[in-house]
Structures are given as structure tokens and as C-alpha cells.
Coordinates of C-alpha atoms in Angstrom, one line a residue:
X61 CA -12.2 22.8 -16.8
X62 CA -8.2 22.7 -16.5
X63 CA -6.1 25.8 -17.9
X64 CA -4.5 24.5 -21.3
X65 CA -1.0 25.3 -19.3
X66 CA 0.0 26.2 -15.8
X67 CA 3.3 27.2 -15.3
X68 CA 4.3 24.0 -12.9
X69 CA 6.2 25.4 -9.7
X70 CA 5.9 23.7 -5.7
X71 CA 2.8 24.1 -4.2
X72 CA 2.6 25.7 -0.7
X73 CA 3.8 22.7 2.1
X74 CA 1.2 24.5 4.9
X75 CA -1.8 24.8 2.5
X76 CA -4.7 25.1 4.1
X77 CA -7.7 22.0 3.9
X78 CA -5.0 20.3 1.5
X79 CA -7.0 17.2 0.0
X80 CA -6.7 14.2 -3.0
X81 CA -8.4 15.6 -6.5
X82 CA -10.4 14.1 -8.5
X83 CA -7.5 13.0 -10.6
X84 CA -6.0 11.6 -7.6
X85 CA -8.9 9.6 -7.2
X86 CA -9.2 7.8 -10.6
X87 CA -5.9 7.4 -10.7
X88 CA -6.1 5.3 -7.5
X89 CA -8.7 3.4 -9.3
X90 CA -6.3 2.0 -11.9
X91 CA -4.4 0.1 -9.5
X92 CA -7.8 -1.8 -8.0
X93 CA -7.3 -3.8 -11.1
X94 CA -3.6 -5.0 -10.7
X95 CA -4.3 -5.1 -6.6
X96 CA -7.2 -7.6 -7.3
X97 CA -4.8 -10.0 -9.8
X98 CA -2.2 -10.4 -7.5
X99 CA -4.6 -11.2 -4.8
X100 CA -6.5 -13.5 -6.5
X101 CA -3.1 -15.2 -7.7
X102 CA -1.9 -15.6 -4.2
X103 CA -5.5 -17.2 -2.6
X104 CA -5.2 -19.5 -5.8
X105 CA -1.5 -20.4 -4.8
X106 CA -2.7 -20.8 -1.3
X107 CA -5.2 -22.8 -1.6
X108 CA -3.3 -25.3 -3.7
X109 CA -0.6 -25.3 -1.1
X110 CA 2.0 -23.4 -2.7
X111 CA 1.9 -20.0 -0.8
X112 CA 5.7 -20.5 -0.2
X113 CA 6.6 -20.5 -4.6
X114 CA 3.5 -17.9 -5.0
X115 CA 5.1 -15.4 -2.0
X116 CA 8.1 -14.3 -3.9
X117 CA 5.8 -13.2 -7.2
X118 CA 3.6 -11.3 -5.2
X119 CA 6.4 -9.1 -3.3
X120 CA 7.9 -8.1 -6.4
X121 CA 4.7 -7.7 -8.7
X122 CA 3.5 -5.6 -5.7
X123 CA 6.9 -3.8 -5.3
X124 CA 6.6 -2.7 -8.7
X125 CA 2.5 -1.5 -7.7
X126 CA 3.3 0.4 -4.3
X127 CA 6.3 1.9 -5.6
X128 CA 4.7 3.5 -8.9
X129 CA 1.7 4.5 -6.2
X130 CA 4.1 6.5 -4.2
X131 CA 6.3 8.2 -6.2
X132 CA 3.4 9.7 -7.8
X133 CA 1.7 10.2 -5.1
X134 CA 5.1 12.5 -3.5
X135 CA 5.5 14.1 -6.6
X136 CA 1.8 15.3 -6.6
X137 CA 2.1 16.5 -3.2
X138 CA 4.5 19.0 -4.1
X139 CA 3.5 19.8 -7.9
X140 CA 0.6 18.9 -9.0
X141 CA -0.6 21.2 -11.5
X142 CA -3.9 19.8 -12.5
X143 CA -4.0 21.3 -16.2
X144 CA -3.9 19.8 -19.6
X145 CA -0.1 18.5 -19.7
X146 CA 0.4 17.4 -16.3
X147 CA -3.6 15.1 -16.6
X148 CA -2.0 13.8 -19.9
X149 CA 0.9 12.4 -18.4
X150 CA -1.1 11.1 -15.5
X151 CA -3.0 9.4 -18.0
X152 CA -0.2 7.8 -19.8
X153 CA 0.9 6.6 -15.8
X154 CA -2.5 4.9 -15.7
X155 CA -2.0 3.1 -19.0
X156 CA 1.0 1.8 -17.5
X157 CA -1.0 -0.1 -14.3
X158 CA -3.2 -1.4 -16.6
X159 CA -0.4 -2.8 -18.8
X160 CA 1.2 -4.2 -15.9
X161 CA -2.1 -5.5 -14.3
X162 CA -2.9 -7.7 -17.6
X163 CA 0.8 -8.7 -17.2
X164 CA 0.6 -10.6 -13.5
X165 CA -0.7 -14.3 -14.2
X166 CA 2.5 -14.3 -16.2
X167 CA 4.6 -13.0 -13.5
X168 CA 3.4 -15.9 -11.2
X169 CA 4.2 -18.3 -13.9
X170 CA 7.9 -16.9 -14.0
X171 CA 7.8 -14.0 -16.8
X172 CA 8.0 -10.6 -15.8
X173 CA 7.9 -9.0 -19.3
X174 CA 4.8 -7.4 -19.4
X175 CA 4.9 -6.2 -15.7
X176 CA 8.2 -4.9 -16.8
X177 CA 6.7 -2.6 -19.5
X178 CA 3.6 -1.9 -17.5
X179 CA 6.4 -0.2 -15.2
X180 CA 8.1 1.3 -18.0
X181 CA 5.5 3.5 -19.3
X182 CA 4.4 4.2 -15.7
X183 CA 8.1 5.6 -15.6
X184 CA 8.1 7.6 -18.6
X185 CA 5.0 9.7 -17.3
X186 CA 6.6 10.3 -13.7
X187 CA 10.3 11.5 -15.9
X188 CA 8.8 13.5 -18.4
X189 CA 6.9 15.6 -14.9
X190 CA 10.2 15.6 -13.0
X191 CA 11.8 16.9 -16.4
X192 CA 9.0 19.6 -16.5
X193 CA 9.7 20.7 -13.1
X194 CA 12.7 20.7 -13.4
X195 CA 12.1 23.3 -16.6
X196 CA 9.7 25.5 -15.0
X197 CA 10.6 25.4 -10.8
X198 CA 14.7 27.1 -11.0
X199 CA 14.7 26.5 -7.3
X200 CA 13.9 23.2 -7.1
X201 CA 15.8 21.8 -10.5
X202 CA 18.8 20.1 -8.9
X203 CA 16.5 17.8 -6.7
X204 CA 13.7 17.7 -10.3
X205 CA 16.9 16.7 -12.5
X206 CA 18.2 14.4 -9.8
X207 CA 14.9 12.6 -9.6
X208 CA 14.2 12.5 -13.8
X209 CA 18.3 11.2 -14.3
X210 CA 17.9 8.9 -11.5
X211 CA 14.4 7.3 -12.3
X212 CA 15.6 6.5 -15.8
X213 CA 18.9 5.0 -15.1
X214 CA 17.4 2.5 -12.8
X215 CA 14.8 1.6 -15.7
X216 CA 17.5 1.2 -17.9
X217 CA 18.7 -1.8 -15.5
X218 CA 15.1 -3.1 -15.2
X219 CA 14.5 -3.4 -18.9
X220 CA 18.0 -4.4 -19.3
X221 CA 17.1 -8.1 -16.9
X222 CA 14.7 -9.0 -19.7
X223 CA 17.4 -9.9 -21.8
X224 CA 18.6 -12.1 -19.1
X225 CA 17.5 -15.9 -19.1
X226 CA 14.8 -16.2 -17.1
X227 CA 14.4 -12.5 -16.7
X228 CA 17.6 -12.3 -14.8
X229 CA 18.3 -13.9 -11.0
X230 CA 16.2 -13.1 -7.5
X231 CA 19.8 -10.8 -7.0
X232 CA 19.4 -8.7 -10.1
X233 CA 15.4 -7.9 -9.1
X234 CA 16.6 -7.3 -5.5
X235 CA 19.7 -4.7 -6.9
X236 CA 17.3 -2.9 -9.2
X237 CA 14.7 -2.4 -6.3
X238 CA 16.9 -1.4 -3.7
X239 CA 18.8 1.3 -6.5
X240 CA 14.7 2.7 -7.5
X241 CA 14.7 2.8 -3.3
X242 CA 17.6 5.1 -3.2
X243 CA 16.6 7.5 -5.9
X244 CA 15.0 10.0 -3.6
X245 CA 17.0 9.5 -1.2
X246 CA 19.9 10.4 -3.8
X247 CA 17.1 13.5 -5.5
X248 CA 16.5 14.8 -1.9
X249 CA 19.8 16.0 -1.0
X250 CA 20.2 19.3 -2.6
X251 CA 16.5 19.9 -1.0
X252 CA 13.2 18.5 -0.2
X253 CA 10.3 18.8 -2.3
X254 CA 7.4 20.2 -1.0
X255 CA 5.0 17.4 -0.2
X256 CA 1.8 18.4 2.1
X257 CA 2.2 16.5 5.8
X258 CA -1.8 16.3 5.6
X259 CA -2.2 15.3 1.8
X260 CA 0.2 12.8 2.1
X261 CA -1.7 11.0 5.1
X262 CA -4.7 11.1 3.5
X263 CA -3.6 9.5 0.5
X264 CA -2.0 6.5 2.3
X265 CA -5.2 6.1 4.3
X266 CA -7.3 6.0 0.9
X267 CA -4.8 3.5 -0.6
X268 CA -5.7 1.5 2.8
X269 CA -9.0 1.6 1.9
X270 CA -8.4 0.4 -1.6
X271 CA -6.6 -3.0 -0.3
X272 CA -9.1 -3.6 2.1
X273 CA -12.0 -3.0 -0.4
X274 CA -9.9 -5.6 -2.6
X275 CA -10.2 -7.6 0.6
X276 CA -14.0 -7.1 0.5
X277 CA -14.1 -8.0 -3.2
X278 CA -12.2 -10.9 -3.2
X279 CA -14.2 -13.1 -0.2
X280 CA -17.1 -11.7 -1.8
X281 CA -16.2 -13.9 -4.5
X282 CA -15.3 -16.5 -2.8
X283 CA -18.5 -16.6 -0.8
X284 CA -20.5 -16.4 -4.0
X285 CA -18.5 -19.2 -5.4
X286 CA -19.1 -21.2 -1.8
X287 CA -23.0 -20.3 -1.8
X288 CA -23.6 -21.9 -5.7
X289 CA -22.6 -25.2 -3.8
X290 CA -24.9 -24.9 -0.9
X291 CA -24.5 -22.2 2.6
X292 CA -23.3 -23.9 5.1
X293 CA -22.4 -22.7 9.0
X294 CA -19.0 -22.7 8.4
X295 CA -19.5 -20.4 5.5
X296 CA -21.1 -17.8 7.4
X297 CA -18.8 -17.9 10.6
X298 CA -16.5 -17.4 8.1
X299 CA -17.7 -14.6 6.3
X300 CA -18.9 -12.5 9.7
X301 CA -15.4 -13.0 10.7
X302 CA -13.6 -12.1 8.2
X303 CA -15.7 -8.7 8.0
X304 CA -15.0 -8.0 11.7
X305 CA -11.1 -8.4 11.2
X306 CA -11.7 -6.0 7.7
X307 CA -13.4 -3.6 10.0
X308 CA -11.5 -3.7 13.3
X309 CA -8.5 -3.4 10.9
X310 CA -9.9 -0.1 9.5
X311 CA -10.9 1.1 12.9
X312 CA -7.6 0.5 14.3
X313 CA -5.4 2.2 11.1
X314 CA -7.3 5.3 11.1
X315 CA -7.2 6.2 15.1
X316 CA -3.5 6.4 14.4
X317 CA -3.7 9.7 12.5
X318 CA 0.0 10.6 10.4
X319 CA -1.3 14.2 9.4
X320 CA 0.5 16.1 12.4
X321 CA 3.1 13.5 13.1
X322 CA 4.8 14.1 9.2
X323 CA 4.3 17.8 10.1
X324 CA 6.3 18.0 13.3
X325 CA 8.5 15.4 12.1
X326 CA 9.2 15.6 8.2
X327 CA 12.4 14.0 8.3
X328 CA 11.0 11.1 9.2
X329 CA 8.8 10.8 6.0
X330 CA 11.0 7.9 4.4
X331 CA 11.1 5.8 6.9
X332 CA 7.2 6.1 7.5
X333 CA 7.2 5.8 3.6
X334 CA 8.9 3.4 3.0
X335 CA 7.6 1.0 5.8
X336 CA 4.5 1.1 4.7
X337 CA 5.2 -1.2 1.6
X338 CA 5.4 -4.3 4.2
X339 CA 2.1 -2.9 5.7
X340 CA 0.5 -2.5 2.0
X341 CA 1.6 -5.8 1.0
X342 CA 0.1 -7.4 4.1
X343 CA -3.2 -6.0 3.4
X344 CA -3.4 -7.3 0.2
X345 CA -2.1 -10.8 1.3
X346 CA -4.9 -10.5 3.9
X347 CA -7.3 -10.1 1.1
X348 CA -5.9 -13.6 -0.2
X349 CA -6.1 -14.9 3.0
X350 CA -9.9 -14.3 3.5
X351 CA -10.6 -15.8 -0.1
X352 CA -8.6 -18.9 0.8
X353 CA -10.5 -19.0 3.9
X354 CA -13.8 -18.8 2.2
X355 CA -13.1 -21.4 -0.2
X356 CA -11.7 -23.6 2.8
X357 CA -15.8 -23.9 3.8
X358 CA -16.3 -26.0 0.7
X359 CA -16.7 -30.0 0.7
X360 CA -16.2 -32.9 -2.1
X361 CA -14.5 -31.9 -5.1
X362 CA -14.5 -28.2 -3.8
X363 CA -12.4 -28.5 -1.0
X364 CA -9.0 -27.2 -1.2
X365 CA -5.8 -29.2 -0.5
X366 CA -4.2 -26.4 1.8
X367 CA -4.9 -27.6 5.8
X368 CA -6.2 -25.5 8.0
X369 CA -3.0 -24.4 10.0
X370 CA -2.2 -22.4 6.5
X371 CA -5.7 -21.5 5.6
X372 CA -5.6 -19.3 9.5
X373 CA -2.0 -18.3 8.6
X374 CA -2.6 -16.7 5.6
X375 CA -5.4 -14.8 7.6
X376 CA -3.4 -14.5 10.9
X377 CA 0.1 -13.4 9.6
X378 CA -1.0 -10.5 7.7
X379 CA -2.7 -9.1 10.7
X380 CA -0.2 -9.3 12.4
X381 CA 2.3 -7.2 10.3
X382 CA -0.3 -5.1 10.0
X383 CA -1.0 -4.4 13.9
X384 CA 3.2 -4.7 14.4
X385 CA 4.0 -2.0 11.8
X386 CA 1.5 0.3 12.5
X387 CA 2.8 0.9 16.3
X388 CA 6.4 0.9 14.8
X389 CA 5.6 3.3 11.9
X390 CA 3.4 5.8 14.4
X391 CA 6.1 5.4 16.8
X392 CA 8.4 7.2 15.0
X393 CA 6.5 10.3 14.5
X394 CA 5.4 10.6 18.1
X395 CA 1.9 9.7 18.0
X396 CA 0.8 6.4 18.8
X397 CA -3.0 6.3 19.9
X398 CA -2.7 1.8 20.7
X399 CA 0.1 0.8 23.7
X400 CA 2.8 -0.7 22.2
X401 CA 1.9 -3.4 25.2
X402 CA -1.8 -3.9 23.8
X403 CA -0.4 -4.2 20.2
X404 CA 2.1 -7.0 21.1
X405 CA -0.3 -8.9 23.2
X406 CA -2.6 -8.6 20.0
X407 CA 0.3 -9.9 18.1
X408 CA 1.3 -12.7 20.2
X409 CA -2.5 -14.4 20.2
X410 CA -3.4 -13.4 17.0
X411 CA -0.2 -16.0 16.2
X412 CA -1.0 -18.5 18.8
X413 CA -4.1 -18.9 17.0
X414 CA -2.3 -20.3 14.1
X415 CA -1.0 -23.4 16.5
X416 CA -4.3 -24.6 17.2
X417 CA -6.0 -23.9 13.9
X418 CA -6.1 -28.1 13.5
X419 CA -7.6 -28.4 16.3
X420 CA -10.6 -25.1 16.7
X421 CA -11.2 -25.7 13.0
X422 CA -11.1 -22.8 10.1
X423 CA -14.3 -20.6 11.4
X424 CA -13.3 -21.1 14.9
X425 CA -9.9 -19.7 14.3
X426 CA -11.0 -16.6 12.3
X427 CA -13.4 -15.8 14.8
X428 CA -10.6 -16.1 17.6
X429 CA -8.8 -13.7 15.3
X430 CA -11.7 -11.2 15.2
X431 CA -12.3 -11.5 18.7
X432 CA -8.4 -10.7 19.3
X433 CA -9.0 -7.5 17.5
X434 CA -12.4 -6.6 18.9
X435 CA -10.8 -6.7 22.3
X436 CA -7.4 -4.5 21.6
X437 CA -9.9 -1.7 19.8
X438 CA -12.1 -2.1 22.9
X439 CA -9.2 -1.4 25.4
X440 CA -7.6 1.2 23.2
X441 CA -10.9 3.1 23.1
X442 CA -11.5 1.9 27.0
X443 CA -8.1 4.1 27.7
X444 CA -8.7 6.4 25.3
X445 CA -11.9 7.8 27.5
X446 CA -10.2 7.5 30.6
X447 CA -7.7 10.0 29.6
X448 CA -10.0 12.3 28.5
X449 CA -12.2 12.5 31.2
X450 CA -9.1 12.7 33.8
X451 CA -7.7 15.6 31.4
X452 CA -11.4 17.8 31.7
X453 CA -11.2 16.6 35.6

């Protein structure tokens, strides 16, 4: 059981075997819901050919996720508490996801009002902890009061667009999302917070695994939808391959371990941070991708009207950002375990794939694509035994 009260002061930055709680977990959960909406709203987009009007709703709604994610996830790296208060105000955190889950079919349609509130109350949890830090931590209150005065400034301006026609022009989102950007930059300056190297990695990686679970969720869908109409051979080219890109994916984020990069290299945290909203988004727009993908398999009145060059893109281009930011985040803490040479060449086909998608077909393309990635792992782990049997020679 949780104490009733813990006095709320930084945890210890070198802790030893420094891993997510439970509470960390569930609250991970929540955003499975909202990850899942905007996923399914893009593939639905897609599919009807409007990726292009759909791709600006799903960068902000998903701003609004990933950036909610992280500063909780910072601030529970350095002062997480685990007792009665700090759960409650997790809790009221995870009301807010919900809230702005329910509020993303709207968002697509133009109205950001609910998302907006969803975000509010997710706010009000994370100021009223920065607030009790500030009380209870002396030497860390300038960066704590910082963070609380900063946080709720900027959601003044983001509750203030609603009153705006239309919810206020793209400009106005992009201002208020580049100011809620610059808040710990701003917070930091007097000091850093204490945030674990390890913890931190570890809860990026489990927030991969979430988006590529959506992944798994949504073509699982998709295929259950296809399968109702009659299995065809497309249908389960296309389902193998996506599957191998999910994996390969997985296998290629996690040999690029962050743990003792962040440690030897903490002031590069933000721009690691940071970068990996592009990366995030992209695996959820990969989720949409395999969905559209799926559906492409169906005939007659099932068929979709997007062609097949942007059913592949909307597979090919995610991977791509994905395999591109993952050298260029790694990169600049030092440890990259995939040549930056592999990773472009990767890149470059996995592209060149799209270009002939009209021709090799939908289930020929994805499995070019899974091939691509089956071959990079395969040289990276090809190298990777070299060196170590040359280093025990």
C-alpha cells in the first residue's frame, strides 16, 4: 500500500535497477485509447484519399498526446513519490487522455474543443505536482515554480484559441506549441531536475511498444474486417508483411540502447527528447499505414479509392522517419549500433519502393519493404559479430 503522504523531494539520478511502476504502467495504458483514435482516423482518411487534409489533425492531436506523455514521464523521473497525493493527481492526468481521446473524431472534423480540455485537465495534474515540489523540494523550487508558472501560462493561450473562430489559425496552434516547447527549456535554467538516464530510456522504449501494439491492433482489424469478405493471397502477403516490418522495426529500435548514452551525455536529453515526437508520430502513422494496406486487399464495393502508390507510402514513409531518426537521435549520444551508411541505403529503397508500387502491386511492395528491413537487421547483426569476435581475437 502507498504511505498516506511522502514528503516529495528528487529522487537519486544514479539509482540503482531504476525501473517504470506499476502506476507508470497504467498510466501508459490510458493513452492506448487516444493512440488507437487518431490512427484509425488517419487509415480512414487515407483510404478515402485524403491523407494530405487528415495529416495536419493528426500532428497536432498527437502533439497534444506525446507531449502530455513526456512531461509526465520527466517529471516522474525525478519525483515520483508513489503515495496517496501524488497517485490522485496521476489519476486526474489520466481522466484527462481519456477526455481528449473521446474528443479526436471531432478534431479531424475541425473542432479541437474537447482535445483542448482533455489537455487542460491533463495540465492541471502535472501544475498542481510541480506546485508540490516546489513546496516540499527548497533546492529545486526555482526550476518546480518555473515549470508550474510556465505550464499554466501557456494553457491559458491554448484555452484562450477556443474563443477564436474556428478555434483560432494553423499560426496560433503552431505559437502555443512551440511556447509549451520552451517551458523546460525556460524551467531548466536555474537547474536540472533529476531524471534517471536508465528510467527514462526504458519508458520511451515501452511507449514504442505501445504504438507498435496500436500498429498490431489496428491491421488486426483490418484483416478481420478483410477476412468477413473472403481470404484472399493478397490479404495474407499483406498481413505476413506487415508483421515483419512491425517486428524488424522493434528489433532495430531496441539494439540502439539510450540508457548509457543520456548518462554520459545529459545535456543532450532535449534534443533526444524532443526528436522523438517525429519518431512517435511516425509509428503511429505506420499503424495507419498497415490498416490502409489491409483494407487495400478488398474487391467490389470494399475496395478503397486511394491507389496503390499511396496505400505503400503511407507504409513506406513512416519507416523511413523511423530508420532516419533513430541513427540521428543515437548519434548524438554516441552510440549508434546501425552504420549510418546501412540506415541511408535502407532509407533510400525503402522510398524507391514507393515509385514502383503501381507497378509490383500493394503485397509486392510491403513485402519489398520487409525485405529492406530484414536485410539492414541482418548486416547490422552480420557486423555486429564480426567485431566481437575480432575484439576476443
Amino acid at each position: 500500500m502507498p504511505s498516506l503522504r511522502t514528503r516529495m523531494v528528487a529522487r537519486d539520478q544514479a539509482e540503482p535497477h531504476r525501473v517504470s511502476s506499476p502506476l507508470e504502467l497504467l498510466f501508459d495504458l490510458t493513452f492506448v485509447a487516444a493512440v488507437s483514435q487518431i490512427a484509425g482516423r488517419l487509415a480512414h482518411a487515407t483510404e478515402e484519399g485524403h491523407a494530405g487534409h487528415a495529416a495536419g489533425a493528426f500532428l497536432a492531436v498527437f502533439f497534444a498526446i506525446w507531449w502530455a506523455w513526456m512531461n509526465f514521464t520527466w517529471f516522474a523521473s525525478a519525483y515520483d513519490t508513489d503515495d496517496v497525493p501524488y497517485r490522485v493527481m496521476t489519476f486526474v492526468q489520466m481522466a484527462g487522455v481519456l477526455v481528449l481521446a473521446a474528443g479526436v473524431p471531432a478534431a479531424f472534423d475541425g473542432d479541437f474543443t474537447t482535445v483542448t480540455i482533455g489537455y487542460l485537465v491533463m495540465r492541471v495534474g502535472l501544475v498542481s505536482q510541480w506546485v508540490r515540489a516546489a513546496i516540499a523540494h527548497p533546492d529545486g523550487r526555482a526550476t518546480a515554480l518555473r515549470y508550474a508558472i510556465g505550464v499554466s501560462l501557456v494553457q491559458v493561450l491554448w484555452v484562450s484559441r477556443l474563443a477564436l473562430p474556428g478555434d483560432g489559425p494553423v499560426w496560433s496552434f503552431v505559437v502555443c506549441a512551440l511556447l509549451d516547447l520552451s517551458v523546460p527549456l525556460f524551467a531548466e535554467r536555474p537547474g536540472m531536475t533529476t531524471w534517471h538516464p536508465h528510467h527514462i530510456a526504458e519508458r520511451y522504449g515501452l511507449f514504442t511498444i505501445i504504438l507498435l501494439g496500436e500498429s498490431v491492433l489496428a491491421a488486426t482489424n483490418a484483416v478481420q474486417g478483410a477476412v468477413a469478405h473472403g481470404l484472399g493471397a493478397d490479404l495474407v502477403v499483406i498481413a505476413l508483411a506487415g508483421l515483419a516490418v512491425l517486428f524488424t522495426i522493434w528489433w532495430i529500435y531496441f539494439s540502439e540502447p539510450a540508457g548509457e548514452g543520456l548518462e554520459a551525455r545529459r545535456d543532450r536529453a532535449f534534443v533526444w527528447g524532443y526528436g522523438h515526437y517525429a519518431m512517435f508520430a511516425a509509428l503511429a502513422a505506420l499503424g495507419a499505414g498497415l490498416e490502409v494496406a489491409v483494407a487495400s486487399a478488398g474487391e467490389g464495393e470494399h475496395a478503397i479509392e486511394a491507389g496503390a502508390t499511396t496505400v505503400v507510402a503511407a507504409t513506406a514513409v513512416p519507416v523511413a522517419i523511423v530508420l532516419t531518426l533513430l541513427w540521428a537521435l543515437h548519434a548524438q549520444l554516441g552510440r549508434v549500433a546501425i552504420p549510418p551508411l546501412f540506415t541511408a541505403a535502407a532509407v533510400v529503397l525503402t522510398l524507391l519502393i514507393v515509385l514502383g508500387a503501381d507497378t509490383l502491386g500493394v503485397a509486392a511492395s510491403l513485402t519489398a519493404i520487409a525485405v529492406v528491413l530484414v536485410l539492414l537487421l541482418t548486416a547490422t547483426l552480420v557486423r555486429k559479430t564480426r567485431e566481437t569476435r575480432y575484439a576476443h581475437s
